[in-house]
Amino acid sequence: MANQLSRLDHVFAALADPTRRAIVMRLCAGEASVGELAVPFDMALPSFMKHIHVLEASGLVQSEKSGRVRTCRLSPDTLVGAEDWFQQQRAIWEARLDRFEAYVMKLKKERAAAKRPSRTTKKKGSE
Amino acid sequence: MANQLSRLDHVFAALADPTRRAIVMRLCAGEASVGELAVPFDMALPSFMKHIHVLEASGLVQSEKSGRVRTCRLSPDTLVGAEDWFQQQRAIWEARLDRFEAYVMKLKKERAAAKRPSRTTKKKGSE
DNA sequence: TAATTGGTTAGCCATGAAGCTAACTATACA
DNA sequence: TGTATAGTTAGCTTCATGGCTAACCAATTA
């Protein structure tokens, strides 16, 4: 559980870099070797490899080496795990908005009732 | 658009820190002052304020000061924007999985047809 | 008006992240 | 067996991040 939380640290940190986001996007379309992945980036290979390592450490990407070529693939569970975090926050936030809306509606109703001087239940006095 | 991308950089970087994620979670439940937000954290106020600034710079949080108290609230659009990124990736990835599954199904079918020596359409020769 | 409260600014330090080059390993090809 | 290919390791810079203290406003409250 605390494990999961610190995993989120690494996932978001990994996704904060545009190079790494691009790699993830590329891997969504299917697996690829390190060399293939590196082509679009104007960067020395060791620098690029660091990004791969960060992605692997975060759990977003897995790789295995066969012969001299290392093939990388997405590890979708981790990606989905991060998405879940947003959905949880949104659930909380939307629930609050709903309550707020209900509250505003109630206020409106009371105001309308207060203004209308006729037969509706009406508190005396204030405004 | 490039603007949007670099915004994602900042949003994910902001969410990579557990303190800041906790702040966002807290603000999902409703607005709060800097002082209130800071209570659960064993951290000097200037350090804490840095986190608030990072969150504001990322667009995740907005704040305004009235009197001497600064009130912070969530800026949900930004949060939703980040969530969108995941949904887009997932769409691509799931589409690929669907194609892959279809491909596997087709393979299975062909294999079955090849093994069954009877009246189904059958390529000659190979395997 | 003096003291308290809530936040802010400035400046310091340690650590880590992102890039580089140079040199190395290990597989594949001729 | 020799050479090219694909990655890897080591070690170096530079800059950003996250924390601190100390001192400083500016509203409230006594």
PDB file of N, CA, C and O (backbone and C1' of nucleotides) in Angstrom, chain A residues 33-35 45-46 49 65 68-70, chain D residues 4-13:
ATOM      1  N   SER A  33      12.494  -2.249 -30.117  1.00  0.00           N
ATOM      2  CA  SER A  33      13.831  -2.348 -29.539  1.00  0.00           C
ATOM      3  C   SER A  33      14.305  -0.975 -29.088  1.00  0.00           C
ATOM      4  O   SER A  33      13.770   0.053 -29.512  1.00  0.00           O
ATOM      5  N   VAL A  34      15.308  -0.961 -28.230  1.00  0.00           N
ATOM      6  CA  VAL A  34      15.872   0.293 -27.745  1.00  0.00           C
ATOM      7  C   VAL A  34      16.323   1.159 -28.921  1.00  0.00           C
ATOM      8  O   VAL A  34      16.039   2.354 -28.967  1.00  0.00           O
ATOM      9  N   GLY A  35      16.986   0.534 -29.862  1.00  0.00           N
ATOM     10  CA  GLY A  35      17.474   1.280 -31.016  1.00  0.00           C
ATOM     11  C   GLY A  35      16.354   1.944 -31.796  1.00  0.00           C
ATOM     12  O   GLY A  35      16.423   3.136 -32.104  1.00  0.00           O
ATOM     13  N   LEU A  45      23.033   7.758 -26.979  1.00  0.00           N
ATOM     14  CA  LEU A  45      22.368   6.535 -26.553  1.00  0.00           C
ATOM     15  C   LEU A  45      22.385   6.335 -25.041  1.00  0.00           C
ATOM     16  O   LEU A  45      21.360   5.952 -24.462  1.00  0.00           O
ATOM     17  N   PRO A  46      23.503   6.576 -24.370  1.00  0.00           N
ATOM     18  CA  PRO A  46      23.483   6.391 -22.915  1.00  0.00           C
ATOM     19  C   PRO A  46      22.444   7.275 -22.229  1.00  0.00           C
ATOM     20  O   PRO A  46      21.801   6.847 -21.267  1.00  0.00           O
ATOM     21  N   MET A  49      19.157   5.646 -22.810  1.00  0.00           N
ATOM     22  CA  MET A  49      19.005   4.456 -21.976  1.00  0.00           C
ATOM     23  C   MET A  49      18.564   4.816 -20.557  1.00  0.00           C
ATOM     24  O   MET A  49      17.824   4.077 -19.923  1.00  0.00           O
ATOM     25  N   LYS A  65      16.121  -8.947 -23.030  1.00  0.00           N
ATOM     26  CA  LYS A  65      17.175  -8.928 -24.026  1.00  0.00           C
ATOM     27  C   LYS A  65      17.289 -10.316 -24.641  1.00  0.00           C
ATOM     28  O   LYS A  65      17.339 -11.322 -23.937  1.00  0.00           O
ATOM     29  N   ARG A  68      21.615  -9.558 -28.942  1.00  0.00           N
ATOM     30  CA  ARG A  68      22.156  -8.258 -28.501  1.00  0.00           C
ATOM     31  C   ARG A  68      21.099  -7.174 -28.532  1.00  0.00           C
ATOM     32  O   ARG A  68      21.408  -6.005 -28.348  1.00  0.00           O
ATOM     33  N   VAL A  69      19.862  -7.542 -28.808  1.00  0.00           N
ATOM     34  CA  VAL A  69      18.818  -6.516 -28.879  1.00  0.00           C
ATOM     35  C   VAL A  69      17.830  -6.635 -27.718  1.00  0.00           C
ATOM     36  O   VAL A  69      17.369  -7.724 -27.371  1.00  0.00           O
ATOM     37  N   ARG A  70      17.565  -5.494 -27.119  1.00  0.00           N
ATOM     38  CA  ARG A  70      16.630  -5.428 -25.987  1.00  0.00           C
ATOM     39  C   ARG A  70      15.287  -4.909 -26.477  1.00  0.00           C
ATOM     40  O   ARG A  70      15.203  -3.839 -27.072  1.00  0.00           O
TER      41      ARG A  70
ATOM     42  P    DA D   4      34.192  -2.325 -39.941  1.00  0.00           P
ATOM     43  O5'  DA D   4      32.618  -2.249 -39.752  1.00  0.00           O
ATOM     44  C5'  DA D   4      31.804  -3.070 -40.582  1.00  0.00           C
ATOM     45  C4'  DA D   4      30.602  -3.487 -39.793  1.00  0.00           C
ATOM     46  C3'  DA D   4      29.881  -2.317 -39.111  1.00  0.00           C
ATOM     47  O3'  DA D   4      28.508  -2.461 -39.411  1.00  0.00           O
ATOM     48  C1'  DA D   4      30.311  -4.012 -37.530  1.00  0.00           C
ATOM     49  P    DT D   5      27.490  -1.273 -39.054  1.00  0.00           P
ATOM     50  O5'  DT D   5      26.689  -1.948 -37.836  1.00  0.00           O
ATOM     51  C5'  DT D   5      26.098  -3.208 -38.049  1.00  0.00           C
ATOM     52  C4'  DT D   5      25.460  -3.666 -36.769  1.00  0.00           C
ATOM     53  C3'  DT D   5      24.642  -2.583 -36.063  1.00  0.00           C
ATOM     54  O3'  DT D   5      23.402  -3.180 -35.746  1.00  0.00           O
ATOM     55  C1'  DT D   5      26.189  -3.555 -34.555  1.00  0.00           C
ATOM     56  P    DA D   6      22.222  -2.383 -35.086  1.00  0.00           P
ATOM     57  O5'  DA D   6      22.427  -2.759 -33.553  1.00  0.00           O
ATOM     58  C5'  DA D   6      22.009  -4.034 -33.095  1.00  0.00           C
ATOM     59  C4'  DA D   6      21.936  -3.997 -31.588  1.00  0.00           C
ATOM     60  C3'  DA D   6      21.258  -2.727 -31.046  1.00  0.00           C
ATOM     61  O3'  DA D   6      20.430  -3.114 -29.969  1.00  0.00           O
ATOM     62  C1'  DA D   6      23.455  -2.894 -30.189  1.00  0.00           C
ATOM     63  P    DG D   7      19.378  -2.137 -29.248  1.00  0.00           P
ATOM     64  O5'  DG D   7      19.957  -2.015 -27.786  1.00  0.00           O
ATOM     65  C5'  DG D   7      21.283  -2.080 -27.653  1.00  0.00           C
ATOM     66  C4'  DG D   7      21.777  -2.826 -26.445  1.00  0.00           C
ATOM     67  C3'  DG D   7      21.504  -2.092 -25.145  1.00  0.00           C
ATOM     68  O3'  DG D   7      21.570  -3.018 -24.054  1.00  0.00           O
ATOM     69  C1'  DG D   7      23.795  -1.927 -25.729  1.00  0.00           C
ATOM     70  P    DT D   8      21.191  -2.611 -22.567  1.00  0.00           P
ATOM     71  O5'  DT D   8      22.640  -2.294 -21.980  1.00  0.00           O
ATOM     72  C5'  DT D   8      23.586  -3.341 -21.922  1.00  0.00           C
ATOM     73  C4'  DT D   8      24.870  -2.849 -21.288  1.00  0.00           C
ATOM     74  C3'  DT D   8      24.663  -2.034 -20.011  1.00  0.00           C
ATOM     75  O3'  DT D   8      25.342  -2.711 -18.985  1.00  0.00           O
ATOM     76  C1'  DT D   8      26.222  -0.991 -21.469  1.00  0.00           C
ATOM     77  P    DT D   9      25.184  -2.310 -17.448  1.00  0.00           P
ATOM     78  O5'  DT D   9      26.574  -1.615 -17.076  1.00  0.00           O
ATOM     79  C5'  DT D   9      27.753  -2.061 -17.713  1.00  0.00           C
ATOM     80  C4'  DT D   9      28.925  -1.167 -17.325  1.00  0.00           C
ATOM     81  C3'  DT D   9      28.745  -0.369 -16.038  1.00  0.00           C
ATOM     82  O3'  DT D   9      29.922  -0.542 -15.267  1.00  0.00           O
ATOM     83  C1'  DT D   9      29.298   1.089 -17.835  1.00  0.00           C
ATOM     84  P    DA D  10      30.125   0.103 -13.845  1.00  0.00           P
ATOM     85  O5'  DA D  10      30.956   1.419 -14.184  1.00  0.00           O
ATOM     86  C5'  DA D  10      31.956   1.352 -15.183  1.00  0.00           C
ATOM     87  C4'  DA D  10      32.747   2.653 -15.220  1.00  0.00           C
ATOM     88  C3'  DA D  10      32.622   3.497 -13.958  1.00  0.00           C
ATOM     89  O3'  DA D  10      33.893   4.076 -13.710  1.00  0.00           O
ATOM     90  C1'  DA D  10      31.870   4.757 -15.810  1.00  0.00           C
ATOM     91  P    DG D  11      34.124   4.967 -12.384  1.00  0.00           P
ATOM     92  O5'  DG D  11      34.097   6.453 -12.972  1.00  0.00           O
ATOM     93  C5'  DG D  11      34.896   6.764 -14.108  1.00  0.00           C
ATOM     94  C4'  DG D  11      34.596   8.182 -14.540  1.00  0.00           C
ATOM     95  C3'  DG D  11      34.337   9.132 -13.352  1.00  0.00           C
ATOM     96  O3'  DG D  11      34.980  10.363 -13.614  1.00  0.00           O
ATOM     97  C1'  DG D  11      32.566   9.250 -14.843  1.00  0.00           C
ATOM     98  P    DC D  12      35.192  11.422 -12.418  1.00  0.00           P
ATOM     99  O5'  DC D  12      34.725  12.785 -13.090  1.00  0.00           O
ATOM    100  C5'  DC D  12      35.194  13.147 -14.385  1.00  0.00           C
ATOM    101  C4'  DC D  12      34.141  13.991 -15.078  1.00  0.00           C
ATOM    102  C3'  DC D  12      33.576  15.098 -14.217  1.00  0.00           C
ATOM    103  O3'  DC D  12      34.335  16.300 -14.417  1.00  0.00           O
ATOM    104  C1'  DC D  12      31.909  14.055 -15.603  1.00  0.00           C
ATOM    105  P    DT D  13      33.808  17.667 -13.882  1.00  0.00           P
ATOM    106  O5'  DT D  13      32.750  18.012 -15.017  1.00  0.00           O
ATOM    107  C5'  DT D  13      32.470  19.327 -15.284  1.00  0.00           C
ATOM    108  C4'  DT D  13      31.163  19.438 -16.035  1.00  0.00           C
ATOM    109  C3'  DT D  13      30.350  20.561 -15.415  1.00  0.00           C
ATOM    110  O3'  DT D  13      30.272  21.607 -16.365  1.00  0.00           O
ATOM    111  C1'  DT D  13      29.024  18.606 -15.765  1.00  0.00           C
TER     112       DT D  13
END
